[in-house]
Each structure stands twice: as structure tokens, then as C-alpha cells.
mmCIF file of N, CA and C and ligand atoms in Angstrom:
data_model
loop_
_atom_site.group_PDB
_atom_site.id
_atom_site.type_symbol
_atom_site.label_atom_id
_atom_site.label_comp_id
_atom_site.label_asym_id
_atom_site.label_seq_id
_atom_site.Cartn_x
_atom_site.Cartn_y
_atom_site.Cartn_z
ATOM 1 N N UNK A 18 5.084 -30.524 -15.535
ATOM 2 C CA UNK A 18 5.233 -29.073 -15.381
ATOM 3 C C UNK A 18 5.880 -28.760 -14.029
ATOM 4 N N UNK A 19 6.734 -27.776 -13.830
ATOM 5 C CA UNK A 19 7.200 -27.469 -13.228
ATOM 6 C C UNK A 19 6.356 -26.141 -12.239
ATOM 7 N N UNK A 20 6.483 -26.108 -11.041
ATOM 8 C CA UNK A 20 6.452 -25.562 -10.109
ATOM 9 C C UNK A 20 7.221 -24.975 -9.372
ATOM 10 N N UNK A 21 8.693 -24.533 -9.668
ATOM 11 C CA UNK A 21 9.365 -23.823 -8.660
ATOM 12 C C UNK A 21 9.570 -22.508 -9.175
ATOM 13 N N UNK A 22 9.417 -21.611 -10.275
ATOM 14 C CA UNK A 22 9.217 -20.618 -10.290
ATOM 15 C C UNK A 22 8.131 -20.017 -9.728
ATOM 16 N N UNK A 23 8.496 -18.590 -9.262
ATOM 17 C CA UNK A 23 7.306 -17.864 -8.258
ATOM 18 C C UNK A 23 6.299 -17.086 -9.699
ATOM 19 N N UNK A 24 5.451 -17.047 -9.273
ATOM 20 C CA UNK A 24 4.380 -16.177 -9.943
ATOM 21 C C UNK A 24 4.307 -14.636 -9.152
ATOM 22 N N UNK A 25 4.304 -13.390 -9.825
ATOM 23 C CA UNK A 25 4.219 -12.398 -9.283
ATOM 24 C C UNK A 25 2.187 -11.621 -9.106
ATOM 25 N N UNK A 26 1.824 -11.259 -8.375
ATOM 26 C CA UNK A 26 0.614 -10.911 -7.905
ATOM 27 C C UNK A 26 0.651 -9.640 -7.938
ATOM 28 N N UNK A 27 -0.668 -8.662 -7.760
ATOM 29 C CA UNK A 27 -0.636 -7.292 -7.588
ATOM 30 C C UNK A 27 -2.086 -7.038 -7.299
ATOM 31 N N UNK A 28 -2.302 -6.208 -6.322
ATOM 32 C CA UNK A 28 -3.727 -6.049 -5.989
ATOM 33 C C UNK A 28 -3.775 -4.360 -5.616
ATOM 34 N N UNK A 29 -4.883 -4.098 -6.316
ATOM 35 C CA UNK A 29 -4.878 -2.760 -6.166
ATOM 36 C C UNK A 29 -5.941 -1.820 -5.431
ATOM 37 N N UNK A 30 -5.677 -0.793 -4.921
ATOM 38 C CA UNK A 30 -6.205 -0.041 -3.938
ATOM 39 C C UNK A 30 -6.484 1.031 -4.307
ATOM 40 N N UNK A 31 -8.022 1.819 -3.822
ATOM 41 C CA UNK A 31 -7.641 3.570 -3.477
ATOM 42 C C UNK A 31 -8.243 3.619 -2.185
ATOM 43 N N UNK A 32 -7.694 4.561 -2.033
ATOM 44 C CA UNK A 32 -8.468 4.984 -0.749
ATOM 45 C C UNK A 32 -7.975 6.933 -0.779
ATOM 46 N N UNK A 33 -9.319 7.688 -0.410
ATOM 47 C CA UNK A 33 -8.989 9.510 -0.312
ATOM 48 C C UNK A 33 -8.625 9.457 1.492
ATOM 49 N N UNK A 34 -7.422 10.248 0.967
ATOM 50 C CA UNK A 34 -7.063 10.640 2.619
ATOM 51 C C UNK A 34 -6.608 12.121 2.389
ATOM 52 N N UNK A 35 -6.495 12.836 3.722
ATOM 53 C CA UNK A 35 -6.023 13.986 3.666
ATOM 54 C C UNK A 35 -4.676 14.263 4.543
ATOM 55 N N UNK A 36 -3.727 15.265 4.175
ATOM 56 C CA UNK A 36 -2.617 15.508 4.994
ATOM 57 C C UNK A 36 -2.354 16.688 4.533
ATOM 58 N N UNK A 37 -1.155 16.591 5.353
ATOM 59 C CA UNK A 37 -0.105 17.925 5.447
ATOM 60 C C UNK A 37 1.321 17.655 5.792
ATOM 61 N N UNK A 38 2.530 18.059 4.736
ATOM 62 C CA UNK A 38 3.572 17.235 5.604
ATOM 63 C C UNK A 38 4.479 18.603 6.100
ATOM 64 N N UNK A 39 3.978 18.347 7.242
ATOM 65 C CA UNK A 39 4.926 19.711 8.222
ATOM 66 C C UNK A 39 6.487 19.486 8.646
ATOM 67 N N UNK A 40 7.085 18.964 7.590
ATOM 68 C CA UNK A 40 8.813 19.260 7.669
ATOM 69 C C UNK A 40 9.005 20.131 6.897
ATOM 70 N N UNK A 41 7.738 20.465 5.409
ATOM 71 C CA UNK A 41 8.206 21.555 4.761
ATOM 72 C C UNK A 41 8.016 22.995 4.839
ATOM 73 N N UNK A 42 8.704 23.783 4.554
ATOM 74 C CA UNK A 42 8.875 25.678 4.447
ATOM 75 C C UNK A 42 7.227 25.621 4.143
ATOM 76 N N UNK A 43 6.619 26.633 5.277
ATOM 77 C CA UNK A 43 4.893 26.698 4.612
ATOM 78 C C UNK A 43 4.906 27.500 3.492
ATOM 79 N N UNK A 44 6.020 27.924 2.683
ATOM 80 C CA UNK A 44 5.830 28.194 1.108
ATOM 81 C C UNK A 44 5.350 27.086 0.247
ATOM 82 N N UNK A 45 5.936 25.732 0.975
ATOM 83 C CA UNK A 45 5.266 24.531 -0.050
ATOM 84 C C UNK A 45 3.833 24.215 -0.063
ATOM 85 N N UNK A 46 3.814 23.963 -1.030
ATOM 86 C CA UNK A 46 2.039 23.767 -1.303
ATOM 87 C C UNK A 46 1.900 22.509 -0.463
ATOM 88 N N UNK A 47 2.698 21.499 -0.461
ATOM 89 C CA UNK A 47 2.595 20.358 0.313
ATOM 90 C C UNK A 47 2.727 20.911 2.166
ATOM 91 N N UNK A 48 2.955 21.432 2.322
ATOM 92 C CA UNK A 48 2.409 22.144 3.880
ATOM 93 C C UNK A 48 1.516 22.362 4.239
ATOM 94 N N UNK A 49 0.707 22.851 3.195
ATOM 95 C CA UNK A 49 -0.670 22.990 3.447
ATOM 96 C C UNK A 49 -2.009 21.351 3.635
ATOM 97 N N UNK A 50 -3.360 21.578 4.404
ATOM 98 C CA UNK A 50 -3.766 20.617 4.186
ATOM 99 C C UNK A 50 -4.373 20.608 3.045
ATOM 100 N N UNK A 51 -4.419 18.942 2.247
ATOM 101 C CA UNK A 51 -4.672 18.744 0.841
ATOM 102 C C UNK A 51 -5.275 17.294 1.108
ATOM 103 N N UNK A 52 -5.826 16.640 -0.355
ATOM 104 C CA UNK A 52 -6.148 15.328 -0.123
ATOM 105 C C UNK A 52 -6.047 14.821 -1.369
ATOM 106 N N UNK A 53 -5.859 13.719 -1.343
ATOM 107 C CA UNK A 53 -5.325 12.482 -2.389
ATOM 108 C C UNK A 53 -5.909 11.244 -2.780
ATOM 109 N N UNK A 54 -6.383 11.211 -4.017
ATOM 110 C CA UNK A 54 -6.786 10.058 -4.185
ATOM 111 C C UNK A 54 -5.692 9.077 -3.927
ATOM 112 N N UNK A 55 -5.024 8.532 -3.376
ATOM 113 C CA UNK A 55 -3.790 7.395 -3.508
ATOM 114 C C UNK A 55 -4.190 6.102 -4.131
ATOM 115 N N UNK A 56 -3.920 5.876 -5.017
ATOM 116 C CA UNK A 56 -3.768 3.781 -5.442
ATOM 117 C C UNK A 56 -2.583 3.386 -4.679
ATOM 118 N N UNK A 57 -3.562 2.612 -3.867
ATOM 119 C CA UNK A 57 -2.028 1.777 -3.611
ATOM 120 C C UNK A 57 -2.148 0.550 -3.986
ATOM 121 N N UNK A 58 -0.613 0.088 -4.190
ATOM 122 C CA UNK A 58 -0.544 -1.419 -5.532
ATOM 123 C C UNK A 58 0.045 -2.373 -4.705
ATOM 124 N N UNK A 59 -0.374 -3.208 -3.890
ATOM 125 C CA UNK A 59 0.661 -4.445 -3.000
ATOM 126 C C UNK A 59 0.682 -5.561 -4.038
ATOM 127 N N UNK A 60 2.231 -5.721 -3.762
ATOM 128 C CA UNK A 60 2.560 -6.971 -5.066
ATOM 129 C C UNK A 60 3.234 -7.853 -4.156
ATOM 130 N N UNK A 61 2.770 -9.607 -4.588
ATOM 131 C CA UNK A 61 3.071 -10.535 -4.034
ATOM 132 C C UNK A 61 3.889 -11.256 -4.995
ATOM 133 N N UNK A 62 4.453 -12.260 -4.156
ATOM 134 C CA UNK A 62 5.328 -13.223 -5.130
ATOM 135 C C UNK A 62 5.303 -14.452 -4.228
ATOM 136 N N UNK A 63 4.615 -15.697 -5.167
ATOM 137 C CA UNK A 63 4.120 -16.380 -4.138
ATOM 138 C C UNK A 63 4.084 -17.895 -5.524
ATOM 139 N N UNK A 64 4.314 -19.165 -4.737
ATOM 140 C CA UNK A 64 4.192 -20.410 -5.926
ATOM 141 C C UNK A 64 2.970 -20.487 -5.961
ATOM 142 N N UNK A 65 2.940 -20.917 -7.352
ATOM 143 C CA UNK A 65 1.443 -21.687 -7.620
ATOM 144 C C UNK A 65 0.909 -22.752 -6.985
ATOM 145 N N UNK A 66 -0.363 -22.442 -6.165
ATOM 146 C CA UNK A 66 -1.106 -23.785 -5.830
ATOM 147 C C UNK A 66 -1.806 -24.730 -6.868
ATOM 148 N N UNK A 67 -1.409 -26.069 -7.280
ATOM 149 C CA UNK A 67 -1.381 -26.943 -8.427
ATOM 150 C C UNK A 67 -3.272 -27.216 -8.233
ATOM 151 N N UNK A 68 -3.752 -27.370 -6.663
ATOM 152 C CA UNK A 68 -4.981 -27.538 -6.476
ATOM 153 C C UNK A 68 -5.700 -26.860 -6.848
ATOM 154 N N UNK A 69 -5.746 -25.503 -6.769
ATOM 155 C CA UNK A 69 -6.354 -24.490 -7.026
ATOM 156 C C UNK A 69 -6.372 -23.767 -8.112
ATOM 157 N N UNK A 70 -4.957 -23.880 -8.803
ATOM 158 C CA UNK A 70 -4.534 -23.321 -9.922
ATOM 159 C C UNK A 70 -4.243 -21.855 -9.827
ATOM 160 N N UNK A 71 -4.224 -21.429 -8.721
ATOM 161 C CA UNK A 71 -4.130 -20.020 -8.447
ATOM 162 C C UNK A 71 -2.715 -19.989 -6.783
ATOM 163 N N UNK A 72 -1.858 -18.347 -7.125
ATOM 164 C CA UNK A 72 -1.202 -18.381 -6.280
ATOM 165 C C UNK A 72 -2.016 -17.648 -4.512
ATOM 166 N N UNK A 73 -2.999 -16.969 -5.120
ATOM 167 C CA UNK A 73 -3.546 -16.578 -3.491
ATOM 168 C C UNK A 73 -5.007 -16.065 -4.007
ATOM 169 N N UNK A 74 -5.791 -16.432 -3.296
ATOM 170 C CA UNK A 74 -7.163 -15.425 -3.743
ATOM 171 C C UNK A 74 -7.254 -13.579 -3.800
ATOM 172 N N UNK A 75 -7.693 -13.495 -4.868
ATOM 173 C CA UNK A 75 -7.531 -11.851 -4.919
ATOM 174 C C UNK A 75 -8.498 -11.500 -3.351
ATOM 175 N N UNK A 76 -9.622 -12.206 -3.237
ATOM 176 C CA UNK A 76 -10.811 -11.453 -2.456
ATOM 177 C C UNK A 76 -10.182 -11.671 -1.164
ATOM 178 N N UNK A 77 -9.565 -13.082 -1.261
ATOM 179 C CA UNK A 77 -8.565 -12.841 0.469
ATOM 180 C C UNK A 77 -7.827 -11.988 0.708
ATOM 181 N N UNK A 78 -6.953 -11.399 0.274
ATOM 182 C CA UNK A 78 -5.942 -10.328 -0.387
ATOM 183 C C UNK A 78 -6.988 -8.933 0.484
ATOM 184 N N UNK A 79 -8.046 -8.560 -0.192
ATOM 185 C CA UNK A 79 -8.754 -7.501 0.062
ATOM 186 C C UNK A 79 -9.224 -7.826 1.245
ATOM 187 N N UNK A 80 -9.866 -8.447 1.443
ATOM 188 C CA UNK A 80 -10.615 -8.840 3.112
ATOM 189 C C UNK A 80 -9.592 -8.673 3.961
ATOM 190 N N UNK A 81 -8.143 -9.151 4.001
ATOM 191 C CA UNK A 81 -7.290 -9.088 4.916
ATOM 192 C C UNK A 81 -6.967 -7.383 4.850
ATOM 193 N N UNK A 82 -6.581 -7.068 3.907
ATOM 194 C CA UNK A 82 -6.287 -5.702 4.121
ATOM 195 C C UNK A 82 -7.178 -4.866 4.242
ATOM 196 N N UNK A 83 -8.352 -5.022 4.133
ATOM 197 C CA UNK A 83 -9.555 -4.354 4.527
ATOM 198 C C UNK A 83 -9.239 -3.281 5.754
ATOM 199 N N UNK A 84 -9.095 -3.884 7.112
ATOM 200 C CA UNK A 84 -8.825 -3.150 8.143
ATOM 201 C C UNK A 84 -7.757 -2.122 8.234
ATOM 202 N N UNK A 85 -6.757 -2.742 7.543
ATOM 203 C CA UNK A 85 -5.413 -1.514 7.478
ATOM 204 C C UNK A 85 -5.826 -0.050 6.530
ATOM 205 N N UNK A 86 -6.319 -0.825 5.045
ATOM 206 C CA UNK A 86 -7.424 0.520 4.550
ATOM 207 C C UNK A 86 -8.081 1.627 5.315
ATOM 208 N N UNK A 87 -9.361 0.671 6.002
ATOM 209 C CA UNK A 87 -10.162 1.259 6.961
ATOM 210 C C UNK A 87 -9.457 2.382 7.943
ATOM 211 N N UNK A 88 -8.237 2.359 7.948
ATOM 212 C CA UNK A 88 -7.693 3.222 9.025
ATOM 213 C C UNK A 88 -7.117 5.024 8.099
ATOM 214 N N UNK A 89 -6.827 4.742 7.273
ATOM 215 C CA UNK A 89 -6.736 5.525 5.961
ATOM 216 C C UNK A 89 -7.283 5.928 5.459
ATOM 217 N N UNK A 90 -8.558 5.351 4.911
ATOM 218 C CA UNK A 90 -9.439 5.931 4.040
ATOM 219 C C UNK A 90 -10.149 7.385 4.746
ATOM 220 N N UNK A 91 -10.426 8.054 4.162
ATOM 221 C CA UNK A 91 -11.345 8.967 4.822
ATOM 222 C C UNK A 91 -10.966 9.530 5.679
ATOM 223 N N UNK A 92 -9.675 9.420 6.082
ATOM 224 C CA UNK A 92 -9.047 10.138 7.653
ATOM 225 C C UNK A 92 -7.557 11.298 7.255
ATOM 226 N N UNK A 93 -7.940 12.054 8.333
ATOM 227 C CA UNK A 93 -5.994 12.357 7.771
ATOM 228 C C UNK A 93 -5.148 11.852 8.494
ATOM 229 N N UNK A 94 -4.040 11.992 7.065
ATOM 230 C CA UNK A 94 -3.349 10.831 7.562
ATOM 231 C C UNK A 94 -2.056 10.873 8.764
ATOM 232 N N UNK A 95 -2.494 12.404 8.841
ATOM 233 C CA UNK A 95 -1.273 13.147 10.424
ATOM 234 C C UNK A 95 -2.222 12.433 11.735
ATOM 235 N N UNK A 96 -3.134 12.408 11.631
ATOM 236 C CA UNK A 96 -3.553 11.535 12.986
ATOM 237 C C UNK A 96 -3.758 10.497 12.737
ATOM 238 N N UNK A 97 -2.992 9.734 12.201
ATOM 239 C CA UNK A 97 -2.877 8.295 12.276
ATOM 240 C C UNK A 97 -2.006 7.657 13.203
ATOM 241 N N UNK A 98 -1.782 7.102 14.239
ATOM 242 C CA UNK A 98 -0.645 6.672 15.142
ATOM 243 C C UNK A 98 0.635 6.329 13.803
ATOM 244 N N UNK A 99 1.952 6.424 13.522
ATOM 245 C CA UNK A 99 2.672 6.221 13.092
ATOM 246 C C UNK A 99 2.957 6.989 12.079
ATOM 247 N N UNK A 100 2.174 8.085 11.531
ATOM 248 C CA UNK A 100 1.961 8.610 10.433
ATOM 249 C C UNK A 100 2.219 10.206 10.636
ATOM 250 N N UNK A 101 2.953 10.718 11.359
ATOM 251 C CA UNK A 101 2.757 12.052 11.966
ATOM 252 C C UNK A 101 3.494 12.940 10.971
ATOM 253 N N UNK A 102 4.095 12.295 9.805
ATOM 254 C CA UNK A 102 5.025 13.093 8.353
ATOM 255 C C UNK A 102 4.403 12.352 7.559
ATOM 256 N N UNK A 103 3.986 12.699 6.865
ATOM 257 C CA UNK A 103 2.850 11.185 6.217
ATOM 258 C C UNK A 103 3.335 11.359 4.578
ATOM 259 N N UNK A 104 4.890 11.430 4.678
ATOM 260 C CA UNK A 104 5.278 11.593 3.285
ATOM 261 C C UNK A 104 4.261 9.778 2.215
ATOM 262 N N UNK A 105 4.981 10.085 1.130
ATOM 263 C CA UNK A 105 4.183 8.826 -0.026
ATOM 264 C C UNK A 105 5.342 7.797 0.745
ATOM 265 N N UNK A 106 6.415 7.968 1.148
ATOM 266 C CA UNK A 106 7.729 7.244 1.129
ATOM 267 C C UNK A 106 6.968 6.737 2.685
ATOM 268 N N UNK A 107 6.838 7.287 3.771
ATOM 269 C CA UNK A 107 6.857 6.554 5.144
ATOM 270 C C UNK A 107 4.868 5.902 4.888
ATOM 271 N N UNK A 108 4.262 6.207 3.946
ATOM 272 C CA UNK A 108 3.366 5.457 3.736
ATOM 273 C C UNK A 108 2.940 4.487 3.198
ATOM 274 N N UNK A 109 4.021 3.894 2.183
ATOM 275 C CA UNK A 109 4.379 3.136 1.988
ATOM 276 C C UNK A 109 5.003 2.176 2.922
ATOM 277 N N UNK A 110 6.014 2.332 3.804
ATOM 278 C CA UNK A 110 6.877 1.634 4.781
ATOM 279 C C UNK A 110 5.702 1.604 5.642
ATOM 280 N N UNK A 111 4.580 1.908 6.056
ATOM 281 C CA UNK A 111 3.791 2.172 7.106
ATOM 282 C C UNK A 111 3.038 0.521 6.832
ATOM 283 N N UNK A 112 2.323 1.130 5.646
ATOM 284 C CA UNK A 112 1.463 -0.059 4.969
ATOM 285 C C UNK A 112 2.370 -1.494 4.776
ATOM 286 N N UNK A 113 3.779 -1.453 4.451
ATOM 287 C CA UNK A 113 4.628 -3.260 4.283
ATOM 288 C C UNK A 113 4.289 -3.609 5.362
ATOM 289 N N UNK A 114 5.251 -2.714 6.794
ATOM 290 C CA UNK A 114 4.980 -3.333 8.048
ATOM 291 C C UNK A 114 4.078 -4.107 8.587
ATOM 292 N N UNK A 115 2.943 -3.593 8.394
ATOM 293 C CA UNK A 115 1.509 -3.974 8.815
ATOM 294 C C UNK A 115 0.988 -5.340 7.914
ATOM 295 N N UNK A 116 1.144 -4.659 6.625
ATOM 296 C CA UNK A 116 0.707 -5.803 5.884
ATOM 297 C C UNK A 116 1.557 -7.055 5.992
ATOM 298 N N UNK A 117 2.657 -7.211 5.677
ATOM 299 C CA UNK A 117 3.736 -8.308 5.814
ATOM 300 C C UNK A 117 3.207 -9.019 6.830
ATOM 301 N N UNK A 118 3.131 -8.571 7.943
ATOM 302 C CA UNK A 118 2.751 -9.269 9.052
ATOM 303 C C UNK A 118 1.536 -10.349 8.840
ATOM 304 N N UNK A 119 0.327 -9.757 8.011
ATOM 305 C CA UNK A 119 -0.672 -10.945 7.664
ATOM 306 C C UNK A 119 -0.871 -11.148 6.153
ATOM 307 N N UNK A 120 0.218 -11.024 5.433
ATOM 308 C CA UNK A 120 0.448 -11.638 4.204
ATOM 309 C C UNK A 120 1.776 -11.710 3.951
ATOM 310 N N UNK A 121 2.223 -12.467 4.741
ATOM 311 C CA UNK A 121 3.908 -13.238 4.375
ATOM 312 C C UNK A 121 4.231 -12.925 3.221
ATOM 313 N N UNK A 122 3.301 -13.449 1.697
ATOM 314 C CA UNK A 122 4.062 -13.229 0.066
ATOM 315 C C UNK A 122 4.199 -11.722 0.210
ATOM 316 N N UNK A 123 3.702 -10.721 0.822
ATOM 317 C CA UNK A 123 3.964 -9.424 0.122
ATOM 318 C C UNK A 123 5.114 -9.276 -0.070
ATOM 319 N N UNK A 124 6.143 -8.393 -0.821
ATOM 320 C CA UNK A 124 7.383 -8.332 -1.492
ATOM 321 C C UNK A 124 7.344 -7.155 -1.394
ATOM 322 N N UNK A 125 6.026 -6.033 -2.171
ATOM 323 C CA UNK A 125 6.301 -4.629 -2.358
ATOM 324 C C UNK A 125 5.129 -3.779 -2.036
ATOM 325 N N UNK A 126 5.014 -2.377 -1.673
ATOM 326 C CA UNK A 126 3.868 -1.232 -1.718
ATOM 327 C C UNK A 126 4.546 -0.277 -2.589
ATOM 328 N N UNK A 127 3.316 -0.292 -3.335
ATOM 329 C CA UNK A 127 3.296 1.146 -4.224
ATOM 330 C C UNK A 127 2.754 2.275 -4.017
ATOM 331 N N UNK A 128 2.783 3.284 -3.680
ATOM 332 C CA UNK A 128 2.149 4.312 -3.232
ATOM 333 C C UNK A 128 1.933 5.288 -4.394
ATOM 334 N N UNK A 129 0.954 5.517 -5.426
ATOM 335 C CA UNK A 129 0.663 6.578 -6.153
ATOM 336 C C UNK A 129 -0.341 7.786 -5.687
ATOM 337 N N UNK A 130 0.640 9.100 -5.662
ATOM 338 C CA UNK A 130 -0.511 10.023 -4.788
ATOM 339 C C UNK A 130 -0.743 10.847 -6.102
ATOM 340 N N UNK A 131 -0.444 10.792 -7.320
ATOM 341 C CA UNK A 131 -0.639 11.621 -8.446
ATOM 342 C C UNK A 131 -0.374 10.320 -9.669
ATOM 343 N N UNK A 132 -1.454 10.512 -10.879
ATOM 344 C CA UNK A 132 -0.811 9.570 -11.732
ATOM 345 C C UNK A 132 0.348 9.477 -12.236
ATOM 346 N N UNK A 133 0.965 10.775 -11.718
ATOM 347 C CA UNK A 133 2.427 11.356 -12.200
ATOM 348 C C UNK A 133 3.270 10.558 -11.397
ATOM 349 N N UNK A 134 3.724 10.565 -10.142
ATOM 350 C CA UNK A 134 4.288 10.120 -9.029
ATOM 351 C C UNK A 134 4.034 9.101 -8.619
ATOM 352 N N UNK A 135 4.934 8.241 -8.096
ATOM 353 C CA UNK A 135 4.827 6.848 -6.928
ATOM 354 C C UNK A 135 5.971 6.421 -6.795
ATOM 355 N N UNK A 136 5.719 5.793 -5.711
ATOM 356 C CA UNK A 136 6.913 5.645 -4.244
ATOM 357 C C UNK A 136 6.659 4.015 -3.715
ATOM 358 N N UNK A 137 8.037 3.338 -4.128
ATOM 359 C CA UNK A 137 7.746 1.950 -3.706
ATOM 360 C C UNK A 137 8.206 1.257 -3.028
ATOM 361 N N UNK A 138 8.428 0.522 -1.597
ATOM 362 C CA UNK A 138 9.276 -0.338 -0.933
ATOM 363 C C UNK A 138 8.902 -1.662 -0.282
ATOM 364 N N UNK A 139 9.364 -2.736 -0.414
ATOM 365 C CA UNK A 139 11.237 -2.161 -0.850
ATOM 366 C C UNK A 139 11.332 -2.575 -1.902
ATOM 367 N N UNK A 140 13.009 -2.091 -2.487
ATOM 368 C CA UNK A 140 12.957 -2.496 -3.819
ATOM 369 C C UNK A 140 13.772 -3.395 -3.453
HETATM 370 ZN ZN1 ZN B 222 0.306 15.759 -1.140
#
């Protein structure tokens, strides 16, 4: 059996945060403060370990991102250092940065702030 195709991963998130994104006309409802359940979906792409039979542990996955959560959850997300437009789009780019850094396989963030809507990078 072969081993050089990648296996794709996906681990999923919520966390309620609250915002306001103040670039828009305060006619927009999004100007106002509101809050969001968000899922967010980090997808890996990573080879199979033949030992293990698995490409990464889901629970490592969560434990590592635990802390970046922790900063999100429950907070708004305009006082977050980096987050001061806290569109779905720069929260997404917020969360790769960070994450990439201690999970090399990540590839993508999904940001769903409505089951309707989501925002993903990169593609
Ligand atoms: Zn919103």
C-alpha cells in the first residue's frame, strides 16, 4: 500500500463571541453590537502515520488550539489585539496565522457566523 497521497482532516469548533464591525454606515445592522455562534472548521492535510494508522490526533488538534479559542470565546471580538474590524474574512486570517504556527498541516479556516454564510482561507 501506498503512502504518498495526503489524507484531508477537519476539526470543528464553536465558540459565542460578540462584535461590531465599525467600517459600516450605522444603518447596518452589522454596526451594531451583536453575537454569534461561529463554527469554526480547521482542515488539515497531512500523510498517514502507518504506526498509528491515523494522520494526527483529533484531541491533539483541540488541546493545541484550545488557547487560541480561549481568547474568543466569550469575549468581543473588537478587543481582541488584532481584531479591531472583526469581519468573518480577517477572522479567519486571524485564526491561520496563529494556528499554522503550531499546526504546520493546517491548509484552511472556515469561519461560519450563520448556517447561511462562511468565509474560508486560503483557498
Ligand atoms: Zn455579525
Amino acid at each position: 500500500m501506498s503512502y504518498t497521497m495526503k489524507f484531508e482532516l477537519k476539526s470543528q469548533f464553536q465558540i459565542e463571541s460578540a462584535r461590531f464591525l465599525p467600517k459600516l454606515p450605522s444603518e447596518h445592522p452589522c454596526s451594531r453590537m451583536h453575537g454569534h455562534s461561529f463554527i469554526l472548521i480547521f482542515t488539515f492535510h497531512g500523510h498517514l502515520n502507518p504506526e498509528t494508522g491515523w494522520v494526527q490526533d483529533y484531541h491533539e488538534i483541540s488541546d493545541i488550539l484550545k488557547p487560541l479559542l480561549n481568547q474568543l470565546d466569550h469575549h468581543v471580538l473588537n478587543e481582541v489585539p488584532g481584531l479591531t474590524n472583526p469581519t468573518s474574512e480577517m477572522l479567519a486570517l486571524w485564526l491561520f496565522e496563529r494556528a499554522q504556527k503550531v499546526l504546520p498541516d493546517l491548509v484552511r479556516v472556515t469561519v461560519k457566523e450563520t448556517p447561511t454564510t462562511e468565509c474560508s482561507f486560503p483557498i
